[in-house]
Amino acid sequence: MKKKVVIVGGGINGLTAANYLQKRNFNVHILEKNNHIGGACVKDTAVIGKKVFNYPKGATVLGMMQKFIFEETHLSKFVETYFPKSPKLVYFQDDLEPTRIFQNIDSLQNELKNKWNEKGDVAGFRNDENKVIHYLQNIYKKSTIPSISDAENTLGKKTTELWIKGSAYDLLNHYFTSEKTKLYMGMTVTESGPASIFQKGTAFTIPLMDSGSIFNGYWGFVKNGIWEITENLEKINKSLGVKIDYSVSIKKINSKSQKIHLENKKLDYDYLLFATDPLTPSILLQDSKKVKTINNKELVGTSGKVTAFFKNPVIWKYPINDNSLDTSFRFIFSNSNLDEFEKSSQSVYKNRKDYEPGYIQIYPEGSAQRKMGNDEGIEKLILFSKNFSFNKESKDLIECKEDILNLLSKHIVNIDDLIETKFLTPLDLKKSFYFPKGNIDHMTLSGDQNFNKRTFSNCPEKSFFRYFDFNNIYYCGAGSFPCGSVAGTPGYMCAKHIINFN
Ligand SMILES: Cc1cc2nc3c(=O)[nH]c(=O)nc-3n(C[C@H](O)[C@H](O)[C@H](O)COP(=O)(O)OP(=O)(O)OC[C@H]3O[C@@H](n4cnc5c(N)ncnc54)[C@H](O)[C@@H]3O)c2cc1C
């Protein structure tokens, strides 16, 4: 008889786990609270004039996914992607011309030397990072348990200390002399939440965020929008026989009798996977001690998102009269050194401020769509911005959105073409996506919640994805190893662990 797996949560991780388990002879049933799947990888609509436009409500760009997951799930048959090979462009305050982040290491070393007076070892950094990335990609694929001793055996003690156990601050200072290089290379440390760059274990986030293999560590776009990933995976899963219930309200779960109590019925399970935020299982399991334990973890997020709609394609001041870099990712930094970077991220965390400018990552969604042959008659520019506190909704922080748009306006010619914006703060993200404290990774990638410590298992060396000590209950949402993103890696790894037990 096929074993029954119930998956709570139909985001990218629940859908990925379902795909692998259903194909390996389990009977999979997804229970989703919303009336649609997708979690934070969904579309929303904006009505502009009399027209309705889709835009990515949460996640926008694809990059952390493993190529084998894209292919093995068969997403690759249905989803068209594009990633820009042109250099990324970085602006610091008062820069009119950006610094170009070339993919080629020699060109990058030269550019950083000329623009930022970088005298360190850019090539050494990239080469060592690639070794760590390669090691991580092997862990993902083989679904092995992340362990410091294994890392030391494979990468050596020095590399493990620097790249996995150490602080981002020490890692960046080891390779670089220029504060600007350190900021650019280290910005992902606070991407999901206010991890302190001085904390041990934060170095690991740097190679982690480059460890997707779909575009060799780079980031790119999905034709129509990133929601095509979750919507297509839903269709593929249904065709495999996965059952999906929407708008489900789980009343309680009895872990002894292995029964889930819904409004009108009870469901049995052999395995129960939570692909939600990490707090939800403890609430549904009515375990107040575990609710407290999880609430004491670092859950807070500091990311905000402005989606800007332009009536015409955005015209950048750099390069002039040349659109070859229109699909390049651009970054605007308000900090000029690591100390300022730390101060801004920590000041919102400690609730001293509602908003403190850190950096803006600009994703040229509209240009990329046109590149893929999808001209929607509107230009979308996504401004993923740092740092917001968890205190206020976007409606109470309109002046912060204006600040972000002002920074953008220095670099484009046609700000007057801006016709609509959508703005989300961490508090909005909690309300939209049920993240406990608005963190896009469900919980911060701080040193104590990274690599081998990104687990809820009471016995991680045996069963890394188990939820505390509950029998046959697992957690594989974005709060588990390796992290969130539209990747599905935790869902895949957890499914593999269950498959391997059987
Ligand atoms: C604004 C924003 C921007 C982002 N940008 C990017 C990006 O550009 N690229 C990228 O790769 N990632 C990005 N991310 C992160 C990425 O979207 C998430 O890390 C990822 O979607 C998490 O997937 P998940 O499946 O673990 O969880 P989720 O997507 O959170 O899915 C969890 C699911 O569980 C359901 N659920 C919750 N409680 C219950 C319950 N009690 N019963 C039943 N179902 C329940 C939810 O409704 C949801 O569908 C962004 C996120 C946000 C919010």
Coordinates of C-alpha atoms and ligand atoms in Angstrom, one line a residue:
M1 CA 0.0 0.0 0.0
K2 CA 1.2 3.5 -0.8
K3 CA 2.1 5.6 2.2
K4 CA 0.1 8.8 2.8
V5 CA 1.9 12.0 2.9
V6 CA 0.1 15.2 3.9
I7 CA 1.9 18.4 3.1
V8 CA 0.7 21.6 4.8
G9 CA 1.5 24.6 2.6
G10 CA 1.5 24.9 -1.2
G11 CA 4.4 27.3 -1.6
I12 CA 7.5 26.4 -3.7
N13 CA 8.8 24.0 -1.0
G14 CA 5.5 22.1 -0.5
L15 CA 5.1 21.8 -4.2
T16 CA 8.6 20.6 -4.8
A17 CA 8.4 18.0 -2.0
A18 CA 5.1 16.8 -3.4
N19 CA 6.5 16.3 -6.8
Y20 CA 9.4 14.1 -5.7
L21 CA 7.3 12.1 -3.2
Q22 CA 4.4 11.5 -5.6
K23 CA 6.8 10.2 -8.2
R24 CA 8.3 7.8 -5.6
N25 CA 5.1 6.0 -4.9
F26 CA 3.7 8.0 -2.0
N27 CA 0.1 9.3 -2.1
V28 CA 0.5 13.1 -1.6
H29 CA -2.2 15.4 -0.4
I30 CA -1.5 19.2 -0.1
L31 CA -3.5 21.3 2.3
E32 CA -3.3 25.0 1.5
K33 CA -4.8 27.8 3.6
N34 CA -5.3 30.2 0.7
N35 CA -7.6 29.7 -2.2
H36 CA -4.5 29.4 -4.5
I37 CA -1.1 27.9 -4.2
G38 CA 2.2 29.7 -4.5
G39 CA 2.9 31.2 -1.0
A40 CA 5.2 34.1 -1.5
C41 CA 5.7 33.3 -5.2
V42 CA 2.4 34.6 -6.6
K43 CA 1.1 37.3 -8.9
D44 CA -1.1 40.2 -8.0
T45 CA -2.9 42.7 -10.2
A46 CA -2.7 46.4 -10.6
V47 CA -5.5 48.3 -12.4
I48 CA -4.0 51.2 -14.3
G49 CA -6.3 53.3 -16.5
K50 CA -8.8 50.6 -17.4
K51 CA -6.3 47.9 -17.9
V52 CA -5.3 45.1 -15.5
F53 CA -1.6 44.2 -15.2
N54 CA -0.1 41.2 -13.4
Y55 CA 3.0 41.8 -11.3
P56 CA 5.0 39.7 -8.8
K57 CA 3.5 40.3 -5.4
G58 CA 6.4 38.7 -3.4
A59 CA 9.3 37.0 -5.1
T60 CA 10.4 38.5 -8.5
V61 CA 13.7 36.9 -9.7
L62 CA 14.8 33.3 -10.1
G63 CA 18.3 32.3 -9.1
M64 CA 18.6 30.0 -6.1
M65 CA 16.9 27.0 -7.8
Q66 CA 19.1 24.0 -8.6
K67 CA 19.1 23.1 -12.3
F68 CA 18.4 19.5 -11.5
I69 CA 15.2 20.5 -9.7
F70 CA 14.1 22.6 -12.7
E71 CA 14.7 19.7 -15.0
E72 CA 13.6 16.7 -12.8
T73 CA 10.2 18.3 -11.9
H74 CA 9.8 19.1 -15.7
L75 CA 9.4 22.8 -15.0
S76 CA 12.0 23.3 -17.7
K77 CA 9.5 22.0 -20.3
F78 CA 6.9 24.7 -19.5
V79 CA 8.8 27.7 -18.2
E80 CA 10.9 30.1 -20.2
T81 CA 13.7 31.9 -18.5
Y82 CA 16.3 34.6 -19.2
F83 CA 19.3 35.8 -17.3
P84 CA 21.3 38.9 -18.2
K85 CA 25.0 38.3 -19.1
S86 CA 25.6 42.0 -19.1
P87 CA 27.5 43.4 -16.0
K88 CA 25.5 44.3 -12.9
L89 CA 25.8 48.1 -12.1
V90 CA 26.5 49.5 -8.7
Y91 CA 25.9 53.1 -7.6
F92 CA 27.2 54.6 -4.4
Q93 CA 26.1 58.0 -3.2
D94 CA 27.0 60.8 -5.6
D95 CA 28.1 58.3 -8.3
L96 CA 26.7 59.3 -11.7
E97 CA 28.4 56.5 -13.5
P98 CA 28.1 53.1 -11.9
T99 CA 30.8 50.5 -11.3
R100 CA 30.4 47.4 -13.5
I101 CA 30.4 44.0 -11.9
F102 CA 31.6 41.8 -14.7
Q103 CA 31.1 38.0 -14.7
N104 CA 34.7 37.6 -16.0
I105 CA 37.0 37.7 -13.0
D106 CA 39.9 39.6 -14.7
S107 CA 37.6 42.3 -16.0
L108 CA 36.0 42.5 -12.5
Q109 CA 39.4 42.8 -10.8
N110 CA 40.4 45.6 -13.1
E111 CA 37.1 47.5 -12.7
L112 CA 37.2 47.3 -8.9
K113 CA 40.8 48.4 -8.9
N114 CA 40.0 51.4 -11.1
K115 CA 36.7 52.5 -9.5
W116 CA 37.1 51.5 -5.9
N117 CA 40.8 51.3 -5.5
E118 CA 40.5 47.7 -4.6
K119 CA 43.9 46.2 -3.8
G120 CA 42.8 42.8 -2.5
D121 CA 42.3 39.4 -4.0
V122 CA 39.1 39.5 -6.1
A123 CA 40.1 36.4 -8.0
G124 CA 41.0 34.5 -4.8
F125 CA 37.6 35.4 -3.3
R126 CA 35.7 34.2 -6.4
N127 CA 37.8 31.0 -6.7
D128 CA 37.4 30.1 -3.0
E129 CA 33.7 31.0 -3.1
N130 CA 33.2 28.7 -6.1
K131 CA 34.8 25.8 -4.1
V132 CA 32.3 26.4 -1.3
I133 CA 29.4 26.7 -3.7
H134 CA 30.4 23.5 -5.4
Y135 CA 30.4 21.8 -2.0
L136 CA 27.0 23.1 -1.2
Q137 CA 25.5 22.1 -4.5
N138 CA 26.7 18.5 -3.8
I139 CA 25.0 18.6 -0.4
Y140 CA 21.8 19.7 -2.0
K141 CA 21.9 17.1 -4.8
K142 CA 22.8 14.2 -2.5
S143 CA 20.6 15.5 0.2
T144 CA 23.3 15.0 2.8
I145 CA 23.1 16.6 6.3
P146 CA 25.0 19.8 6.6
S147 CA 27.8 19.3 9.2
I148 CA 30.9 21.2 10.2
S149 CA 33.0 18.1 10.4
D150 CA 32.1 17.1 6.9
A151 CA 32.8 20.6 5.6
E152 CA 36.2 20.5 7.4
N153 CA 37.0 17.1 5.8
T154 CA 36.0 18.3 2.3
L155 CA 37.0 22.0 2.2
G156 CA 39.7 22.0 4.9
K157 CA 39.6 23.7 8.3
K158 CA 40.8 27.1 7.1
T159 CA 38.2 27.5 4.4
T160 CA 35.5 26.2 6.7
E161 CA 36.4 28.6 9.4
L162 CA 36.5 31.5 7.0
W163 CA 33.4 30.7 4.8
I164 CA 31.1 28.7 7.1
K165 CA 31.9 29.2 10.7
G166 CA 33.2 32.8 10.6
S167 CA 31.7 36.2 10.5
A168 CA 30.9 38.1 7.3
Y169 CA 33.1 40.9 8.6
D170 CA 36.2 38.7 8.9
L171 CA 35.6 37.0 5.5
L172 CA 35.2 40.4 3.6
N173 CA 38.3 41.8 5.4
H174 CA 40.3 38.7 4.5
Y175 CA 40.0 39.3 0.8
F176 CA 39.3 43.0 0.2
T177 CA 40.7 46.4 1.1
S178 CA 38.0 48.6 -0.3
E179 CA 34.9 49.3 1.8
K180 CA 32.8 49.5 -1.4
T181 CA 33.9 46.0 -2.5
K182 CA 33.1 44.7 0.9
L183 CA 29.6 46.2 0.9
Y184 CA 28.8 44.9 -2.6
M185 CA 30.1 41.4 -1.9
G186 CA 28.5 41.3 1.6
M187 CA 25.1 42.8 1.1
T188 CA 23.3 39.5 0.9
V189 CA 24.1 38.9 4.6
T190 CA 21.1 41.1 5.5
E191 CA 18.9 40.3 2.5
S192 CA 16.3 38.4 4.6
G193 CA 16.8 40.0 7.9
P194 CA 19.1 42.0 10.2
A195 CA 21.9 39.5 10.7
S196 CA 24.9 41.2 12.3
I197 CA 28.0 41.0 10.0
F198 CA 30.1 40.6 13.2
Q199 CA 28.3 37.4 14.3
K200 CA 30.0 34.1 13.7
G201 CA 28.3 32.0 11.0
T202 CA 27.2 35.0 8.9
A203 CA 30.0 34.5 6.3
F204 CA 28.1 31.5 5.1
T205 CA 25.2 33.5 3.6
I206 CA 27.5 35.0 1.0
P207 CA 28.3 31.7 -0.9
L208 CA 24.8 30.5 0.0
M209 CA 23.1 33.2 -2.0
D210 CA 25.2 32.4 -5.0
S211 CA 24.7 28.7 -4.8
G212 CA 21.8 28.4 -7.3
S213 CA 22.8 26.4 -10.4
I214 CA 19.9 27.2 -12.7
F215 CA 21.9 30.2 -14.0
N216 CA 25.3 29.3 -12.5
G217 CA 24.9 31.4 -9.4
Y218 CA 23.4 34.4 -11.3
W219 CA 19.8 35.7 -11.1
G220 CA 17.3 36.0 -13.9
F221 CA 13.7 36.3 -15.0
V222 CA 10.8 34.0 -15.9
K223 CA 8.6 34.8 -18.9
N224 CA 5.3 36.4 -17.8
G225 CA 6.5 36.4 -14.2
I226 CA 8.0 34.2 -11.5
W227 CA 4.6 32.8 -10.5
E228 CA 4.8 30.7 -13.6
I229 CA 7.1 28.4 -11.5
T230 CA 4.6 27.6 -8.8
E231 CA 1.6 27.7 -11.1
N232 CA 3.2 25.2 -13.5
L233 CA 4.4 23.0 -10.7
E234 CA 0.8 22.9 -9.4
K235 CA -0.3 21.7 -12.8
I236 CA 2.5 19.1 -13.1
N237 CA 1.8 17.8 -9.6
K238 CA -1.9 17.4 -10.3
S239 CA -1.2 15.5 -13.5
L240 CA 1.0 13.1 -11.4
G241 CA -2.0 12.6 -9.1
V242 CA -1.2 14.9 -6.2
K243 CA -4.4 16.0 -4.5
I244 CA -4.6 19.7 -3.5
D245 CA -7.3 21.2 -1.2
Y246 CA -7.5 25.0 -1.1
S247 CA -8.9 27.3 1.6
V248 CA -8.3 24.7 4.2
S249 CA -8.6 25.5 7.9
I250 CA -6.8 23.0 10.1
K251 CA -8.3 22.9 13.5
K252 CA -5.7 20.7 15.3
I253 CA -3.4 17.8 14.7
N254 CA -3.1 14.8 16.9
S255 CA 0.5 13.6 16.5
K256 CA -0.2 10.3 18.5
S257 CA -3.1 9.1 16.4
Q258 CA -1.6 10.7 13.3
K259 CA -4.8 12.6 12.4
I260 CA -5.5 16.0 11.1
H261 CA -8.7 17.6 12.2
L262 CA -10.3 19.9 9.5
E263 CA -13.6 21.7 9.6
N264 CA -15.7 18.8 8.5
K265 CA -13.4 15.8 8.4
K266 CA -10.4 14.1 9.7
L267 CA -7.4 13.0 7.6
D268 CA -4.9 10.2 8.4
Y269 CA -1.2 10.5 7.5
D270 CA 1.9 8.3 7.6
Y271 CA 4.1 11.4 7.1
L272 CA 3.2 15.0 7.7
L273 CA 5.3 17.7 6.2
F274 CA 5.0 21.3 7.1
A275 CA 6.1 23.6 4.2
T276 CA 4.9 26.7 6.1
D277 CA 6.7 29.1 8.3
P278 CA 8.3 27.3 11.3
L279 CA 5.8 28.7 13.9
T280 CA 2.6 27.3 12.3
P281 CA 3.3 23.6 13.0
S282 CA 3.8 24.3 16.8
I283 CA 0.5 26.2 16.8
L284 CA -1.4 23.5 15.0
L285 CA 0.2 20.8 17.2
Q286 CA -1.0 22.9 20.2
D287 CA 2.5 22.8 21.8
S288 CA 2.9 26.0 23.7
K289 CA 6.4 25.3 24.8
K290 CA 7.5 25.0 21.2
V291 CA 5.5 28.1 20.2
K292 CA 7.6 29.9 22.8
T293 CA 10.9 28.3 21.6
I294 CA 10.2 29.4 18.0
N295 CA 9.0 32.9 19.0
N296 CA 12.4 33.3 20.7
K297 CA 14.3 32.7 17.5
E298 CA 15.3 35.5 15.2
L299 CA 12.3 35.8 13.0
V300 CA 12.2 39.4 12.1
G301 CA 12.6 40.7 8.5
T302 CA 13.7 44.1 7.3
S303 CA 13.1 44.0 3.6
G304 CA 10.6 46.2 1.7
K305 CA 9.5 46.1 -1.9
V306 CA 8.4 48.9 -4.2
T307 CA 7.0 47.9 -7.6
A308 CA 7.1 50.9 -9.9
F309 CA 5.0 50.9 -13.1
F310 CA 6.1 53.2 -16.0
K311 CA 4.1 54.1 -19.0
N312 CA 7.2 53.9 -21.2
P313 CA 10.4 51.8 -21.0
V314 CA 12.7 53.2 -18.4
I315 CA 15.6 55.3 -19.9
W316 CA 18.8 55.0 -17.8
K317 CA 21.3 57.9 -17.7
Y318 CA 24.0 55.3 -17.9
P319 CA 24.8 54.3 -20.6
I320 CA 23.6 57.3 -22.6
N321 CA 21.7 56.5 -25.8
D322 CA 22.5 52.8 -25.5
N323 CA 20.1 50.2 -24.3
S324 CA 22.5 47.3 -24.1
L325 CA 22.4 47.3 -20.3
D326 CA 18.6 47.7 -19.9
T327 CA 18.2 44.2 -18.4
S328 CA 21.2 44.5 -16.0
F329 CA 20.5 44.3 -12.3
R330 CA 21.4 47.7 -10.6
F331 CA 22.2 48.4 -7.0
I332 CA 22.1 51.7 -5.2
F333 CA 23.9 51.9 -1.9
S334 CA 23.2 54.6 0.8
N335 CA 26.0 53.2 3.1
S336 CA 29.6 53.7 2.3
N337 CA 31.3 51.3 4.7
L338 CA 30.6 48.2 6.7
D339 CA 30.2 50.1 9.9
E340 CA 27.4 52.2 8.5
F341 CA 25.9 49.1 6.9
E342 CA 25.7 47.4 10.3
K343 CA 24.4 50.5 12.0
S344 CA 21.5 50.9 9.5
S345 CA 20.4 47.2 9.6
Q346 CA 20.6 47.1 13.4
S347 CA 18.9 50.4 14.0
V348 CA 15.6 49.2 12.5
Y349 CA 16.0 45.8 14.1
K350 CA 16.3 47.5 17.5
N351 CA 13.3 49.6 16.6
R352 CA 15.2 52.9 16.9
K353 CA 13.9 53.8 13.4
D354 CA 11.2 52.8 11.0
Y355 CA 13.4 53.1 7.9
E356 CA 17.1 53.5 7.4
P357 CA 18.4 53.5 3.8
G358 CA 20.8 50.7 3.2
Y359 CA 20.7 49.4 -0.3
I360 CA 18.2 49.0 -3.2
Q361 CA 18.3 46.1 -5.6
I362 CA 16.7 47.0 -8.8
Y363 CA 15.2 44.3 -11.0
P364 CA 14.3 45.4 -14.5
E365 CA 11.3 43.1 -14.9
G366 CA 9.8 45.1 -17.8
S367 CA 12.9 45.1 -19.9
A368 CA 13.5 41.4 -19.2
Q369 CA 9.9 40.6 -20.2
R370 CA 10.4 42.5 -23.5
K371 CA 13.7 40.6 -24.1
M372 CA 11.6 37.4 -23.8
G373 CA 9.1 38.6 -26.3
N374 CA 6.5 39.6 -23.8
D375 CA 5.6 43.3 -24.3
E376 CA 2.9 44.0 -21.8
G377 CA 2.5 47.7 -22.7
I378 CA 3.8 48.7 -19.3
E379 CA 7.3 48.8 -17.7
K380 CA 7.8 47.2 -14.3
L381 CA 10.8 48.0 -12.2
I382 CA 11.1 46.3 -8.8
L383 CA 13.0 48.0 -6.0
F384 CA 13.8 45.5 -3.3
S385 CA 14.9 47.8 -0.5
K386 CA 16.6 47.8 2.9
N387 CA 16.1 48.5 5.9
F388 CA 12.6 48.7 7.4
S389 CA 11.5 47.9 10.9
F390 CA 8.7 45.6 11.7
N391 CA 6.5 48.4 13.1
K392 CA 4.6 50.0 10.3
E393 CA 2.5 49.2 7.3
S394 CA 3.3 50.8 4.0
K395 CA 0.4 53.2 4.3
D396 CA 2.2 54.8 7.3
L397 CA 5.5 55.0 5.6
I398 CA 4.7 56.8 2.3
E399 CA 7.6 59.2 2.7
C400 CA 10.0 56.2 2.7
K401 CA 8.7 55.0 -0.6
E402 CA 9.2 58.6 -1.9
D403 CA 12.8 58.4 -0.6
I404 CA 13.4 55.2 -2.6
L405 CA 11.9 56.7 -5.7
N406 CA 14.0 59.8 -5.3
L407 CA 17.2 57.7 -5.2
L408 CA 16.1 56.0 -8.4
S409 CA 15.2 59.3 -10.1
K410 CA 18.9 60.4 -10.0
H411 CA 19.7 57.6 -12.4
I412 CA 16.8 57.6 -14.9
V413 CA 15.7 60.2 -17.5
N414 CA 12.0 59.6 -17.5
I415 CA 10.8 59.5 -13.8
D416 CA 7.7 61.5 -15.1
D417 CA 6.6 58.3 -16.8
L418 CA 6.0 56.7 -13.4
I419 CA 2.2 56.1 -13.1
E420 CA 1.7 53.6 -10.3
T421 CA 3.5 52.0 -7.3
K422 CA 2.8 49.1 -5.0
F423 CA 4.7 49.1 -1.7
L424 CA 5.2 46.5 1.0
T425 CA 7.0 46.6 4.3
P426 CA 7.8 43.6 6.6
L427 CA 4.5 44.2 8.5
D428 CA 2.6 44.0 5.2
L429 CA 4.5 40.8 4.3
K430 CA 3.4 39.2 7.5
K431 CA -0.2 40.0 6.7
S432 CA 0.1 39.0 3.0
F433 CA 2.0 35.8 3.4
Y434 CA 1.7 34.8 7.1
F435 CA 5.4 35.2 7.8
P436 CA 5.6 35.4 11.6
K437 CA 7.6 38.6 11.6
G438 CA 7.8 39.6 7.9
N439 CA 11.0 37.7 7.0
I440 CA 11.2 36.6 3.4
D441 CA 13.2 33.5 4.5
H442 CA 10.7 32.9 7.3
M443 CA 13.5 33.5 9.8
T444 CA 16.8 35.5 9.6
L445 CA 19.9 33.9 8.2
S446 CA 21.8 34.9 11.4
G447 CA 24.9 32.9 12.5
D448 CA 22.8 30.8 14.9
Q449 CA 20.3 29.9 12.2
N450 CA 22.6 29.1 9.3
F451 CA 24.1 26.0 7.7
N452 CA 24.0 23.0 10.3
K453 CA 22.0 25.1 12.7
R454 CA 19.1 25.8 10.3
T455 CA 17.0 22.9 11.6
F456 CA 14.3 22.3 14.2
S457 CA 15.1 18.7 14.7
N458 CA 16.0 17.4 18.2
C459 CA 18.4 15.0 16.5
P460 CA 19.6 16.7 13.4
E461 CA 22.5 14.3 12.8
K462 CA 20.0 11.5 12.3
S463 CA 16.9 13.3 10.9
F464 CA 17.7 16.9 9.9
F465 CA 14.2 17.8 8.7
R466 CA 12.2 16.3 11.6
Y467 CA 10.1 18.8 13.5
F468 CA 11.5 18.6 17.1
D469 CA 10.9 15.0 18.3
F470 CA 7.5 14.5 16.7
N471 CA 7.1 11.1 15.0
N472 CA 6.8 11.3 11.3
I473 CA 6.5 15.1 11.3
Y474 CA 8.9 17.2 9.3
Y475 CA 9.5 20.8 8.5
C476 CA 10.7 21.9 5.1
G477 CA 9.7 25.6 4.7
A478 CA 12.1 28.4 4.0
G479 CA 13.2 28.4 7.7
S480 CA 15.0 25.1 7.1
F481 CA 18.4 24.4 5.4
P482 CA 19.6 25.9 3.2
C483 CA 17.2 28.9 3.2
G484 CA 14.1 30.4 1.4
S485 CA 14.0 31.7 -2.2
V486 CA 12.1 30.3 -5.1
A487 CA 14.3 27.2 -5.1
G488 CA 12.5 24.3 -3.5
T489 CA 15.8 23.0 -2.0
P490 CA 14.5 22.3 1.5
G491 CA 11.4 20.6 0.0
Y492 CA 13.5 18.5 -2.2
M493 CA 16.0 17.5 0.5
C494 CA 13.2 16.7 3.0
A495 CA 11.4 14.5 0.4
K496 CA 14.7 12.7 -0.3
H497 CA 15.2 12.0 3.4
I498 CA 11.7 10.4 3.6
I499 CA 12.2 8.5 0.4
N500 CA 15.5 7.1 1.7
F501 CA 13.9 5.9 5.0
N502 CA 11.4 3.8 3.0
Ligands
LIG1 C1 8.6 40.7 -1.0 C2 9.4 39.4 -1.3 C3 10.4 39.4 -2.2 C4 11.1 38.2 -2.5 N1 11.9 38.2 -3.5 C5 12.5 37.0 -3.9 C6 13.1 36.9 -5.2 O1 13.1 37.8 -5.9 N2 13.6 35.7 -5.5 C7 13.5 34.6 -4.7 O2 14.0 33.5 -5.0 N3 12.9 34.7 -3.5 C8 12.3 35.8 -3.1 N4 11.6 35.9 -2.0 C9 11.6 34.8 -1.0 C10 10.7 33.6 -1.5 O3 9.5 34.1 -2.0 C11 10.4 32.7 -0.3 O4 11.5 32.4 0.5 C12 9.8 31.4 -0.7 O5 8.7 31.7 -1.6 C13 9.4 30.6 0.5 O6 8.7 29.4 0.0 P1 8.1 28.4 1.0 O7 7.4 27.4 0.2 O8 9.1 27.9 2.0 O9 7.0 29.2 1.9 P2 5.8 30.2 1.4 O10 6.0 30.7 0.1 O11 5.7 31.1 2.5 O12 4.6 29.2 1.4 C14 4.0 28.7 2.6 C15 2.6 28.2 2.3 O13 2.0 27.7 3.4 C16 0.7 28.2 3.5 N5 0.2 28.1 4.9 C17 0.6 28.8 5.9 N6 -0.1 28.4 7.1 C18 -0.9 27.4 6.7 C19 -1.9 26.6 7.4 N7 -2.1 26.8 8.7 N8 -2.5 25.7 6.7 C20 -2.3 25.5 5.4 N9 -1.4 26.2 4.7 C21 -0.7 27.2 5.3 C22 0.7 29.6 3.0 O14 -0.5 30.0 2.6 C23 1.7 29.4 1.8 O15 1.0 29.1 0.6 C24 10.8 37.0 -1.7 C25 9.8 37.1 -0.8 C26 9.1 38.2 -0.6 C27 7.9 38.2 0.4

